[in-house]
Amino acid sequence: NVGDKTALTNLVNTVKDLDTSICAKPTVDNLINAINEAQKLLDTNLVSQQMLDNAYTKLINAKTALINISKATNALAKLDELKEENYTIEDIYALPEGERAELIDGQIYYMAPLSRKHQDISGELYADIKSYIRSHGGNCKVYAAPFAVYLDEATNTYVEPDISVICNPNKLDDKGCTGAPDWIIEVVSPASRRMDYYTKLFKYRTAGVREYWIIDAAKNQIVVYDFVNGDMAQYTLQDSVKVGIYEDCVIDFGSMDF
């Protein structure tokens, strides 16, 4: 049993050097008990092979449990560090050419390439809105993505809505729009669903956007939020939908080609 006792002694010495500071008390107690039991066997002259095997296995299991907890704790700590990292608009500017992302509350959200249908819907909306503004001599401007909207500098929020309508020329410069557009439309894609329905809904409302439309072709659904009056309405892609920021502008989805 000399070899077995030597192996057990080496294991005990190794386990004693482990850092237990980040582990819960039950895990540490389990390890200490395993060490004490092993030490008693090492101090006893007559020890069976089975007793040594059991002590060795118990000590290995206790060691493994502690190491796994340590690894998990360290991984969570690293994840928290990543979450706490605050990105800025400079990180958006530093993206490789052709890569698009949005910045919301200092966190970067990368954007997947748009589908053909997504672009068809966005293109039809842009054309209709542009035609309306031009025919009515309005001061508003309409832009299709990619168009930079510096929504809120205080919270490091930069977005690229599918459609942005801005009626205050002071918000526009060569970089894009600084502040909230009057009307924003997002066309939902599989990768953007949660962002469009929840994150952006909150950000647009609090930033001062007057009207927000969510176009969801997969659900045959249009959700219209009138933040000024606190109203919300739902339509289908076969309906005609009145625009809240204009008195007589109606978007006829049923006539669109997509």
Coordinates of N, CA and C in Angstrom, one line a residue, residues 121 125 183-188 197 211-225 232-243 251-254 256 258:
I121 N -40.1 45.9 -48.5 CA -41.1 46.7 -47.6 C -40.5 48.1 -47.3
L125 N -42.2 51.7 -48.5 CA -42.5 52.8 -47.5 C -41.8 54.1 -47.8
W183 N -40.8 60.4 -36.7 CA -41.5 59.2 -37.0 C -40.4 58.1 -37.4
I184 N -40.5 57.0 -36.7 CA -39.6 55.9 -37.0 C -40.4 54.6 -37.4
I185 N -39.9 53.9 -38.4 CA -40.5 52.7 -38.8 C -39.4 51.6 -38.8
E186 N -39.7 50.5 -38.1 CA -38.8 49.3 -38.1 C -39.5 48.2 -38.8
V187 N -38.8 47.5 -39.7 CA -39.3 46.3 -40.3 C -38.6 45.1 -39.6
V188 N -39.4 44.3 -39.0 CA -38.9 43.2 -38.2 C -38.2 42.1 -39.0
Y197 N -39.5 45.2 -30.8 CA -40.7 45.2 -30.0 C -40.5 45.7 -28.6
E211 N -44.0 59.1 -33.2 CA -44.7 58.0 -33.8 C -43.8 56.9 -34.1
Y212 N -44.2 55.6 -33.8 CA -43.3 54.5 -34.1 C -44.1 53.3 -34.6
W213 N -43.7 52.9 -35.8 CA -44.4 51.7 -36.5 C -43.5 50.5 -36.5
I214 N -44.1 49.4 -36.2 CA -43.4 48.1 -36.3 C -44.0 47.3 -37.4
I215 N -43.3 47.0 -38.4 CA -43.9 46.2 -39.5 C -43.4 44.7 -39.4
D216 N -44.3 43.8 -39.2 CA -43.9 42.4 -38.9 C -44.5 41.5 -40.0
A217 N -43.8 41.3 -41.1 CA -44.4 40.5 -42.2 C -44.7 39.1 -41.8
A218 N -43.8 38.5 -41.0 CA -44.0 37.1 -40.6 C -45.3 36.9 -39.8
K219 N -45.8 37.9 -39.1 CA -47.1 37.9 -38.4 C -48.2 38.6 -39.1
N220 N -47.9 39.1 -40.3 CA -48.9 39.9 -41.1 C -49.5 41.0 -40.1
Q221 N -48.6 41.7 -39.5 CA -49.0 42.7 -38.5 C -48.2 44.0 -38.6
I222 N -49.0 45.1 -38.3 CA -48.4 46.4 -38.2 C -48.8 46.9 -36.8
V223 N -47.9 47.3 -36.0 CA -48.2 47.9 -34.7 C -47.8 49.4 -34.8
V224 N -48.8 50.3 -34.5 CA -48.6 51.7 -34.6 C -48.7 52.3 -33.2
Y225 N -47.6 53.0 -32.8 CA -47.6 53.6 -31.5 C -47.6 55.2 -31.7
M232 N -52.1 53.1 -29.1 CA -51.5 52.0 -29.8 C -52.6 51.3 -30.7
A233 N -52.3 51.0 -31.9 CA -53.3 50.3 -32.8 C -52.6 49.2 -33.6
Q234 N -53.3 48.2 -34.0 CA -52.8 47.1 -34.8 C -53.5 47.0 -36.1
Y235 N -52.7 46.7 -37.2 CA -53.3 46.5 -38.5 C -52.7 45.3 -39.2
T236 N -53.1 44.9 -40.4 CA -52.5 43.9 -41.1 C -51.8 44.5 -42.3
L237 N -51.1 43.7 -43.1 CA -50.4 44.2 -44.3 C -51.3 44.4 -45.5
Q238 N -52.6 44.2 -45.2 CA -53.6 44.5 -46.3 C -54.4 45.8 -46.0
D239 N -54.1 46.4 -44.9 CA -54.8 47.6 -44.4 C -54.2 48.9 -44.9
S240 N -55.0 49.9 -44.9 CA -54.5 51.3 -45.1 C -54.4 51.9 -43.7
V241 N -53.2 52.5 -43.4 CA -52.9 53.0 -42.1 C -52.6 54.5 -42.2
K242 N -53.4 55.2 -41.3 CA -53.2 56.7 -41.3 C -51.9 57.0 -40.5
V243 N -51.2 58.0 -41.0 CA -50.0 58.5 -40.3 C -50.4 59.6 -39.3
I251 N -51.0 55.3 -45.6 CA -50.1 54.3 -46.2 C -51.0 53.1 -46.6
D252 N -51.1 52.9 -47.9 CA -52.0 51.7 -48.3 C -51.1 50.5 -48.5
F253 N -51.0 49.7 -47.5 CA -50.1 48.5 -47.6 C -50.7 47.5 -48.6
G254 N -52.0 47.4 -48.8 CA -52.6 46.5 -49.7 C -52.1 46.7 -51.2
M256 N -49.1 47.7 -52.1 CA -47.6 47.6 -52.2 C -47.2 46.3 -52.8
F258 N -44.8 43.6 -52.5 CA -43.7 42.9 -51.8 C -44.2 41.5 -51.4

